[in-house]
Amino acid sequence: MIASVIIRTFNEQKYLDQLLGLVFSQKCETVELEVVIVDSGSTDSTLDIAAKYPCKITHIDKADFTFGRSLNVGCEFSKGDFLIFVSGHCLPVDQNWIDELVKPLIEGVADYSYGRQEGRDTTKFSEYQHFEKCFPAYDKVPQEGFFCNNANAAVTRKSWQKYKFNEELTGLEDMYLAKQLVSTGGKVAYASKASVHHIHDESWLQVRTRYEREAYALQRIMPEVHFTARDFCRFFVSSLFSDSAAAIRQKVFVKKFPQIFMFRLMHYWGTYIGNHEVRKLSSKMKYHYFYPKDVEKKLYEQENSRIASNESK
């Protein structure tokens, strides 16, 4: 049996070399390994790094990119019996990652599996708390419901072919597919031993954009879910108290509180905005959701241009 590791890339040079080194050092005692890169127009050394390894590389136009579309392209391009997805800024914790992730699929107890996500030294304090809540240190095989996360996940080719990933969503394409599978008797498993370090080197604007994009997608998946202004206040305040209590226990409250405040503010403000976004996804919104770093760069350049113009007057 073959496991195809599919990695979406756009300017992922920072961690890609380390990621590929860890992928190709996997034990793979239960499957053969194939690695597929789906690049959407990288302008850094991403493709040069990928060329150093025995990867299969395919491309998708930046203008055509969505998370679901790029994964479908990668799945079509691959030949694996099992399709493994890992973010370009995730790093497997050990050499058993692939075997542990596909184990529920091989044993036939699940159609879709996802693994643990942990923080690293640069991870924001509140994101650590989020990881511990959503990705605990114990298995759920199978689990109830359809929550999963494609930053570290695997699905059988048969299950993917049944529905494929929704190519219109701005995120949560994993949960959309999992919901379809569960609704027809499929199972999702959480494999805690298949762990990765998930590294989000994001600005506060990028944090807000991430949660806005996911909330926008969640409206397609669960239209009955509404996030009101009252919910924003309630969740923001309760998370501040919860994270602060954890910071006090770890004796880092004074150092971490400003970060806690900003992360939770961006988290729930982005969720509120995304939940109330009812316009059709425009090309401008799409660019903002999928390439926030580029948007920030343009804003930075515009601001510098404005300052220079004012100084010259």
Short mmCIF file of N, CA, C and O in Angstrom, two decimals, residues 169-282:
data_model
loop_
_atom_site.label_atom_id
_atom_site.label_comp_id
_atom_site.label_asym_id
_atom_site.label_seq_id
_atom_site.Cartn_x
_atom_site.Cartn_y
_atom_site.Cartn_z
N LEU A 169 -14.87 26.70 -0.90
CA LEU A 169 -14.74 27.16 0.49
C LEU A 169 -13.45 27.93 0.71
O LEU A 169 -12.43 27.68 0.07
N THR A 170 -13.49 28.87 1.66
CA THR A 170 -12.29 29.64 2.03
C THR A 170 -11.51 28.95 3.14
O THR A 170 -10.54 29.51 3.66
N GLY A 171 -11.92 27.79 3.52
CA GLY A 171 -11.25 27.02 4.56
C GLY A 171 -12.18 25.91 5.02
O GLY A 171 -13.31 25.77 4.53
N LEU A 172 -11.70 25.09 5.97
CA LEU A 172 -12.50 24.01 6.55
C LEU A 172 -12.97 23.00 5.50
O LEU A 172 -13.99 22.32 5.70
N GLU A 173 -12.22 22.89 4.41
CA GLU A 173 -12.55 21.89 3.41
C GLU A 173 -12.47 20.48 4.00
O GLU A 173 -13.15 19.56 3.54
N ASP A 174 -11.66 20.33 5.04
CA ASP A 174 -11.54 19.05 5.72
C ASP A 174 -12.84 18.68 6.44
O ASP A 174 -13.35 17.57 6.30
N MET A 175 -13.38 19.63 7.20
CA MET A 175 -14.62 19.37 7.93
C MET A 175 -15.81 19.16 6.99
O MET A 175 -16.71 18.37 7.28
N TYR A 176 -15.80 19.86 5.86
CA TYR A 176 -16.89 19.70 4.89
C TYR A 176 -16.91 18.27 4.35
O TYR A 176 -17.97 17.63 4.28
N LEU A 177 -15.73 17.76 3.98
CA LEU A 177 -15.66 16.38 3.48
C LEU A 177 -15.98 15.39 4.59
O LEU A 177 -16.72 14.42 4.38
N ALA A 178 -15.46 15.64 5.79
CA ALA A 178 -15.71 14.73 6.91
C ALA A 178 -17.20 14.68 7.26
O ALA A 178 -17.74 13.61 7.58
N LYS A 179 -17.87 15.82 7.18
CA LYS A 179 -19.31 15.84 7.45
C LYS A 179 -20.06 14.99 6.45
O LYS A 179 -20.99 14.25 6.82
N GLN A 180 -19.67 15.07 5.17
CA GLN A 180 -20.31 14.25 4.15
C GLN A 180 -20.08 12.76 4.41
O GLN A 180 -21.00 11.95 4.28
N LEU A 181 -18.85 12.42 4.80
CA LEU A 181 -18.54 11.02 5.07
C LEU A 181 -19.33 10.50 6.27
O LEU A 181 -19.92 9.40 6.23
N VAL A 182 -19.36 11.28 7.35
CA VAL A 182 -20.06 10.85 8.57
C VAL A 182 -21.56 10.71 8.31
O VAL A 182 -22.22 9.81 8.84
N SER A 183 -22.11 11.61 7.49
CA SER A 183 -23.55 11.57 7.21
C SER A 183 -23.95 10.31 6.45
O SER A 183 -25.13 9.95 6.42
N THR A 184 -22.98 9.64 5.82
CA THR A 184 -23.27 8.41 5.08
C THR A 184 -22.64 7.18 5.75
O THR A 184 -22.38 6.18 5.10
N GLY A 185 -22.37 7.31 7.06
CA GLY A 185 -21.88 6.16 7.82
C GLY A 185 -20.38 6.06 7.97
O GLY A 185 -19.87 5.10 8.56
N GLY A 186 -19.63 7.03 7.45
CA GLY A 186 -18.18 7.01 7.59
C GLY A 186 -17.73 7.39 9.00
O GLY A 186 -18.51 7.88 9.81
N LYS A 187 -16.45 7.16 9.27
CA LYS A 187 -15.90 7.42 10.60
C LYS A 187 -14.65 8.30 10.51
O LYS A 187 -13.87 8.20 9.56
N VAL A 188 -14.48 9.14 11.52
CA VAL A 188 -13.29 9.97 11.66
C VAL A 188 -12.56 9.56 12.93
O VAL A 188 -13.20 9.29 13.96
N ALA A 189 -11.24 9.48 12.86
CA ALA A 189 -10.44 9.08 14.02
C ALA A 189 -9.43 10.17 14.36
O ALA A 189 -8.90 10.84 13.47
N TYR A 190 -9.17 10.31 15.65
CA TYR A 190 -8.10 11.20 16.10
C TYR A 190 -6.97 10.35 16.65
O TYR A 190 -7.13 9.59 17.61
N ALA A 191 -5.78 10.46 16.02
CA ALA A 191 -4.61 9.66 16.39
C ALA A 191 -3.60 10.56 17.09
O ALA A 191 -2.83 11.28 16.43
N SER A 192 -3.58 10.53 18.40
CA SER A 192 -2.76 11.47 19.16
C SER A 192 -1.25 11.23 19.00
O SER A 192 -0.46 12.16 19.18
N LYS A 193 -0.87 10.01 18.67
CA LYS A 193 0.56 9.71 18.52
C LYS A 193 1.12 10.20 17.18
O LYS A 193 2.33 10.23 16.99
N ALA A 194 0.23 10.57 16.26
CA ALA A 194 0.66 11.13 14.96
C ALA A 194 0.75 12.64 15.12
O ALA A 194 -0.13 13.39 14.69
N SER A 195 1.82 13.09 15.75
CA SER A 195 1.89 14.48 16.18
C SER A 195 2.84 15.31 15.32
O SER A 195 3.87 14.81 14.84
N VAL A 196 2.48 16.59 15.17
CA VAL A 196 3.35 17.55 14.48
C VAL A 196 3.45 18.83 15.30
O VAL A 196 2.56 19.13 16.11
N HIS A 197 4.54 19.56 15.12
CA HIS A 197 4.63 20.92 15.62
C HIS A 197 4.03 21.82 14.55
O HIS A 197 4.53 21.84 13.41
N HIS A 198 2.99 22.56 14.89
CA HIS A 198 2.35 23.46 13.93
C HIS A 198 2.80 24.88 14.25
O HIS A 198 2.51 25.42 15.32
N ILE A 199 3.51 25.48 13.32
CA ILE A 199 4.16 26.76 13.57
C ILE A 199 3.43 27.87 12.81
O ILE A 199 3.45 27.92 11.58
N HIS A 200 2.76 28.75 13.55
CA HIS A 200 2.08 29.90 12.95
C HIS A 200 2.89 31.15 13.25
O HIS A 200 2.77 31.75 14.31
N ASP A 201 3.73 31.56 12.32
CA ASP A 201 4.47 32.82 12.46
C ASP A 201 3.62 33.92 11.84
O ASP A 201 3.89 34.39 10.73
N GLU A 202 2.58 34.35 12.55
CA GLU A 202 1.60 35.27 11.98
C GLU A 202 1.59 36.62 12.70
O GLU A 202 1.81 36.69 13.91
N SER A 203 1.28 37.65 11.93
CA SER A 203 1.00 38.95 12.52
C SER A 203 -0.41 38.91 13.10
O SER A 203 -1.18 37.97 12.85
N TRP A 204 -0.78 39.94 13.82
CA TRP A 204 -2.14 39.97 14.38
C TRP A 204 -3.19 40.06 13.27
O TRP A 204 -4.26 39.46 13.37
N LEU A 205 -2.89 40.78 12.19
CA LEU A 205 -3.81 40.84 11.06
C LEU A 205 -3.99 39.46 10.45
O LEU A 205 -5.11 39.07 10.07
N GLN A 206 -2.93 38.68 10.36
CA GLN A 206 -3.03 37.34 9.79
C GLN A 206 -3.82 36.40 10.69
O GLN A 206 -4.55 35.53 10.21
N VAL A 207 -3.69 36.58 12.00
CA VAL A 207 -4.50 35.78 12.94
C VAL A 207 -5.97 36.07 12.71
O VAL A 207 -6.80 35.16 12.59
N ARG A 208 -6.31 37.36 12.66
CA ARG A 208 -7.71 37.74 12.43
C ARG A 208 -8.23 37.19 11.10
O ARG A 208 -9.33 36.65 11.02
N THR A 209 -7.41 37.31 10.05
CA THR A 209 -7.82 36.85 8.73
C THR A 209 -8.06 35.34 8.73
O THR A 209 -9.00 34.84 8.10
N ARG A 210 -7.21 34.59 9.43
CA ARG A 210 -7.37 33.13 9.48
C ARG A 210 -8.72 32.74 10.09
O ARG A 210 -9.44 31.90 9.55
N TYR A 211 -9.05 33.37 11.22
CA TYR A 211 -10.32 33.02 11.86
C TYR A 211 -11.52 33.57 11.10
O TYR A 211 -12.59 32.97 11.09
N GLU A 212 -11.35 34.71 10.44
CA GLU A 212 -12.42 35.25 9.60
C GLU A 212 -12.70 34.31 8.44
O GLU A 212 -13.85 33.99 8.12
N ARG A 213 -11.64 33.84 7.79
CA ARG A 213 -11.78 32.93 6.67
C ARG A 213 -12.46 31.63 7.08
O ARG A 213 -13.34 31.12 6.37
N GLU A 214 -12.09 31.10 8.24
CA GLU A 214 -12.68 29.84 8.71
C GLU A 214 -14.15 30.03 9.10
O GLU A 214 -14.97 29.15 8.85
N ALA A 215 -14.47 31.17 9.72
CA ALA A 215 -15.86 31.43 10.09
C ALA A 215 -16.73 31.60 8.85
O ALA A 215 -17.89 31.17 8.82
N TYR A 216 -16.17 32.23 7.83
CA TYR A 216 -16.88 32.40 6.56
C TYR A 216 -17.22 31.03 5.97
O TYR A 216 -18.33 30.79 5.50
N ALA A 217 -16.23 30.12 6.01
CA ALA A 217 -16.44 28.77 5.49
C ALA A 217 -17.43 27.99 6.34
O ALA A 217 -18.25 27.21 5.82
N LEU A 218 -17.37 28.19 7.66
CA LEU A 218 -18.25 27.45 8.56
C LEU A 218 -19.72 27.74 8.28
O LEU A 218 -20.59 26.89 8.50
N GLN A 219 -20.00 28.95 7.77
CA GLN A 219 -21.38 29.29 7.43
C GLN A 219 -21.92 28.39 6.31
O GLN A 219 -23.11 28.13 6.24
N ARG A 220 -21.01 27.93 5.44
CA ARG A 220 -21.43 27.00 4.39
C ARG A 220 -21.65 25.60 4.94
O ARG A 220 -22.50 24.86 4.44
N ILE A 221 -20.86 25.24 5.93
CA ILE A 221 -20.92 23.88 6.48
C ILE A 221 -22.05 23.74 7.50
O ILE A 221 -22.79 22.76 7.51
N MET A 222 -22.17 24.75 8.37
CA MET A 222 -23.18 24.73 9.43
C MET A 222 -23.90 26.08 9.45
O MET A 222 -23.63 26.94 10.31
N PRO A 223 -24.81 26.32 8.50
CA PRO A 223 -25.48 27.62 8.41
C PRO A 223 -26.32 27.96 9.64
O PRO A 223 -26.69 29.12 9.83
N GLU A 224 -26.61 26.96 10.46
CA GLU A 224 -27.40 27.21 11.66
C GLU A 224 -26.59 27.86 12.77
O GLU A 224 -27.14 28.34 13.76
N VAL A 225 -25.26 27.89 12.62
CA VAL A 225 -24.40 28.47 13.64
C VAL A 225 -24.29 29.97 13.44
O VAL A 225 -23.91 30.44 12.36
N HIS A 226 -24.62 30.73 14.48
CA HIS A 226 -24.53 32.19 14.42
C HIS A 226 -23.64 32.68 15.55
O HIS A 226 -23.73 32.19 16.68
N PHE A 227 -22.79 33.62 15.25
CA PHE A 227 -21.87 34.19 16.24
C PHE A 227 -22.21 35.67 16.38
O PHE A 227 -21.85 36.48 15.53
N THR A 228 -22.91 36.01 17.44
CA THR A 228 -23.41 37.35 17.64
C THR A 228 -22.40 38.24 18.34
O THR A 228 -21.36 37.77 18.83
N ALA A 229 -22.71 39.54 18.42
CA ALA A 229 -21.86 40.47 19.16
C ALA A 229 -21.79 40.06 20.63
O ALA A 229 -20.74 40.18 21.27
N ARG A 230 -22.87 39.55 21.14
CA ARG A 230 -22.88 39.07 22.52
C ARG A 230 -21.95 37.86 22.66
O ARG A 230 -21.22 37.75 23.66
N ASP A 231 -21.96 36.97 21.68
CA ASP A 231 -21.04 35.83 21.70
C ASP A 231 -19.59 36.30 21.67
O ASP A 231 -18.74 35.75 22.37
N PHE A 232 -19.32 37.30 20.83
CA PHE A 232 -17.97 37.85 20.76
C PHE A 232 -17.50 38.30 22.14
O PHE A 232 -16.41 37.93 22.60
N CYS A 233 -18.31 39.09 22.82
CA CYS A 233 -17.94 39.58 24.16
C CYS A 233 -17.78 38.44 25.15
O CYS A 233 -16.81 38.40 25.92
N ARG A 234 -18.73 37.50 25.10
CA ARG A 234 -18.70 36.40 26.07
C ARG A 234 -17.48 35.51 25.88
O ARG A 234 -16.77 35.19 26.85
N PHE A 235 -17.21 35.11 24.64
CA PHE A 235 -16.07 34.22 24.38
C PHE A 235 -14.74 34.94 24.59
O PHE A 235 -13.78 34.34 25.08
N PHE A 236 -14.69 36.20 24.20
CA PHE A 236 -13.46 36.97 24.38
C PHE A 236 -13.10 37.08 25.86
O PHE A 236 -11.97 36.78 26.27
N VAL A 237 -14.07 37.45 26.68
CA VAL A 237 -13.81 37.62 28.12
C VAL A 237 -13.49 36.29 28.78
O VAL A 237 -12.54 36.18 29.57
N SER A 238 -14.27 35.25 28.46
CA SER A 238 -14.03 33.95 29.10
C SER A 238 -12.67 33.39 28.71
O SER A 238 -11.97 32.79 29.54
N SER A 239 -12.24 33.60 27.45
CA SER A 239 -10.93 33.12 27.02
C SER A 239 -9.81 33.91 27.69
O SER A 239 -8.76 33.35 28.02
N LEU A 240 -10.03 35.21 27.88
CA LEU A 240 -9.03 36.01 28.60
C LEU A 240 -8.81 35.45 30.00
O LEU A 240 -7.67 35.30 30.45
N PHE A 241 -9.90 35.15 30.69
CA PHE A 241 -9.80 34.61 32.05
C PHE A 241 -9.13 33.24 32.05
O PHE A 241 -8.26 32.95 32.88
N SER A 242 -9.54 32.38 31.11
CA SER A 242 -8.99 31.03 31.05
C SER A 242 -7.49 31.05 30.75
O SER A 242 -6.69 30.38 31.41
N ASP A 243 -7.11 31.80 29.71
CA ASP A 243 -5.69 31.87 29.33
C ASP A 243 -4.86 32.55 30.43
O ASP A 243 -3.72 32.16 30.69
N SER A 244 -5.44 33.57 31.04
CA SER A 244 -4.72 34.26 32.11
C SER A 244 -4.48 33.35 33.29
O SER A 244 -3.40 33.38 33.92
N ALA A 245 -5.48 32.52 33.61
CA ALA A 245 -5.31 31.58 34.73
C ALA A 245 -4.18 30.60 34.42
O ALA A 245 -3.36 30.28 35.30
N ALA A 246 -4.11 30.13 33.16
CA ALA A 246 -3.02 29.23 32.77
C ALA A 246 -1.67 29.94 32.85
O ALA A 246 -0.67 29.36 33.29
N ALA A 247 -1.64 31.21 32.44
CA ALA A 247 -0.40 31.98 32.49
C ALA A 247 0.05 32.22 33.92
O ALA A 247 1.26 32.19 34.22
N ILE A 248 -0.91 32.44 34.81
CA ILE A 248 -0.58 32.62 36.24
C ILE A 248 0.02 31.35 36.82
O ILE A 248 1.01 31.38 37.55
N ARG A 249 -0.58 30.21 36.46
CA ARG A 249 -0.06 28.93 36.95
C ARG A 249 1.36 28.70 36.46
O ARG A 249 2.19 28.11 37.17
N GLN A 250 1.65 29.15 35.25
CA GLN A 250 2.99 28.97 34.69
C GLN A 250 3.93 30.12 35.02
O GLN A 250 5.07 30.15 34.55
N LYS A 251 3.42 31.08 35.80
CA LYS A 251 4.22 32.23 36.26
C LYS A 251 4.77 33.07 35.11
O LYS A 251 5.90 33.54 35.13
N VAL A 252 3.92 33.27 34.09
CA VAL A 252 4.31 34.10 32.95
C VAL A 252 3.24 35.13 32.62
O VAL A 252 3.22 35.70 31.52
N PHE A 253 2.35 35.42 33.57
CA PHE A 253 1.19 36.26 33.28
C PHE A 253 1.60 37.66 32.81
O PHE A 253 1.09 38.15 31.80
N VAL A 254 2.49 38.31 33.54
CA VAL A 254 2.88 39.69 33.20
C VAL A 254 3.49 39.73 31.79
O VAL A 254 3.20 40.64 31.00
N LYS A 255 4.30 38.76 31.49
CA LYS A 255 4.97 38.71 30.18
C LYS A 255 4.00 38.37 29.05
O LYS A 255 4.10 38.92 27.94
N LYS A 256 3.03 37.50 29.31
CA LYS A 256 2.19 36.97 28.24
C LYS A 256 0.84 37.65 28.09
O LYS A 256 0.18 37.47 27.05
N PHE A 257 0.40 38.43 29.07
CA PHE A 257 -0.96 38.96 28.98
C PHE A 257 -1.21 39.83 27.74
O PHE A 257 -2.26 39.69 27.10
N PRO A 258 -0.30 40.75 27.36
CA PRO A 258 -0.56 41.52 26.13
C PRO A 258 -0.77 40.62 24.91
O PRO A 258 -1.64 40.89 24.07
N GLN A 259 0.00 39.55 24.83
CA GLN A 259 -0.15 38.61 23.72
C GLN A 259 -1.47 37.87 23.81
O GLN A 259 -2.14 37.64 22.79
N ILE A 260 -1.85 37.47 25.01
CA ILE A 260 -3.14 36.79 25.22
C ILE A 260 -4.28 37.69 24.78
O ILE A 260 -5.20 37.26 24.06
N PHE A 261 -4.23 38.94 25.20
CA PHE A 261 -5.29 39.90 24.87
C PHE A 261 -5.43 40.05 23.35
O PHE A 261 -6.54 39.97 22.80
N MET A 262 -4.32 40.25 22.65
CA MET A 262 -4.37 40.48 21.22
C MET A 262 -4.80 39.23 20.45
O MET A 262 -5.58 39.32 19.49
N PHE A 263 -4.31 38.07 20.87
CA PHE A 263 -4.67 36.84 20.15
C PHE A 263 -6.17 36.59 20.25
O PHE A 263 -6.84 36.32 19.24
N ARG A 264 -6.72 36.67 21.46
CA ARG A 264 -8.14 36.39 21.63
C ARG A 264 -9.00 37.47 20.99
O ARG A 264 -10.09 37.18 20.47
N LEU A 265 -8.54 38.71 21.00
CA LEU A 265 -9.28 39.77 20.32
C LEU A 265 -9.36 39.49 18.83
O LEU A 265 -10.43 39.55 18.21
N MET A 266 -8.23 39.16 18.21
CA MET A 266 -8.21 38.86 16.78
C MET A 266 -8.97 37.57 16.47
O MET A 266 -9.65 37.46 15.44
N HIS A 267 -8.84 36.60 17.35
CA HIS A 267 -9.54 35.31 17.19
C HIS A 267 -11.05 35.53 17.07
O HIS A 267 -11.68 35.13 16.09
N TYR A 268 -11.62 36.18 18.06
CA TYR A 268 -13.07 36.29 18.10
C TYR A 268 -13.61 37.44 17.26
O TYR A 268 -14.75 37.35 16.77
N TRP A 269 -12.81 38.47 17.03
CA TRP A 269 -13.26 39.52 16.11
C TRP A 269 -13.28 38.96 14.69
O TRP A 269 -14.22 39.21 13.94
N GLY A 270 -12.26 38.21 14.31
CA GLY A 270 -12.25 37.58 13.00
C GLY A 270 -13.42 36.62 12.84
O GLY A 270 -14.06 36.57 11.78
N THR A 271 -13.71 35.85 13.88
CA THR A 271 -14.84 34.92 13.85
C THR A 271 -16.15 35.66 13.66
O THR A 271 -17.01 35.25 12.87
N TYR A 272 -16.30 36.76 14.36
CA TYR A 272 -17.53 37.56 14.26
C TYR A 272 -17.70 38.12 12.84
O TYR A 272 -18.77 38.01 12.23
N ILE A 273 -16.63 38.71 12.30
CA ILE A 273 -16.70 39.30 10.97
C ILE A 273 -16.99 38.22 9.92
O ILE A 273 -17.84 38.40 9.04
N GLY A 274 -16.26 37.09 10.00
CA GLY A 274 -16.46 36.02 9.03
C GLY A 274 -17.86 35.44 9.09
O GLY A 274 -18.45 35.10 8.06
N ASN A 275 -18.42 35.32 10.29
CA ASN A 275 -19.76 34.77 10.46
C ASN A 275 -20.82 35.67 9.84
O ASN A 275 -21.86 35.20 9.38
N HIS A 276 -20.53 36.97 9.80
CA HIS A 276 -21.52 37.92 9.28
C HIS A 276 -21.23 38.36 7.85
O HIS A 276 -21.90 39.23 7.32
N GLU A 277 -20.21 37.76 7.23
CA GLU A 277 -19.88 38.08 5.85
C GLU A 277 -20.82 37.33 4.93
O GLU A 277 -20.80 36.09 4.87
N VAL A 278 -21.67 38.04 4.23
CA VAL A 278 -22.68 37.39 3.39
C VAL A 278 -22.48 37.66 1.91
O VAL A 278 -23.20 37.13 1.08
N ARG A 279 -21.50 38.48 1.57
CA ARG A 279 -21.27 38.74 0.16
C ARG A 279 -20.67 37.50 -0.53
O ARG A 279 -20.05 36.67 0.09
N LYS A 280 -20.88 37.45 -1.85
CA LYS A 280 -20.21 36.42 -2.63
C LYS A 280 -18.71 36.65 -2.57
O LYS A 280 -18.25 37.79 -2.54
N LEU A 281 -17.95 35.57 -2.51
CA LEU A 281 -16.50 35.69 -2.41
C LEU A 281 -15.94 36.37 -3.65
O LEU A 281 -15.89 35.79 -4.72
N SER A 282 -15.51 37.62 -3.49
CA SER A 282 -14.94 38.37 -4.60
C SER A 282 -13.47 38.01 -4.76
O SER A 282 -12.86 37.43 -3.87
#
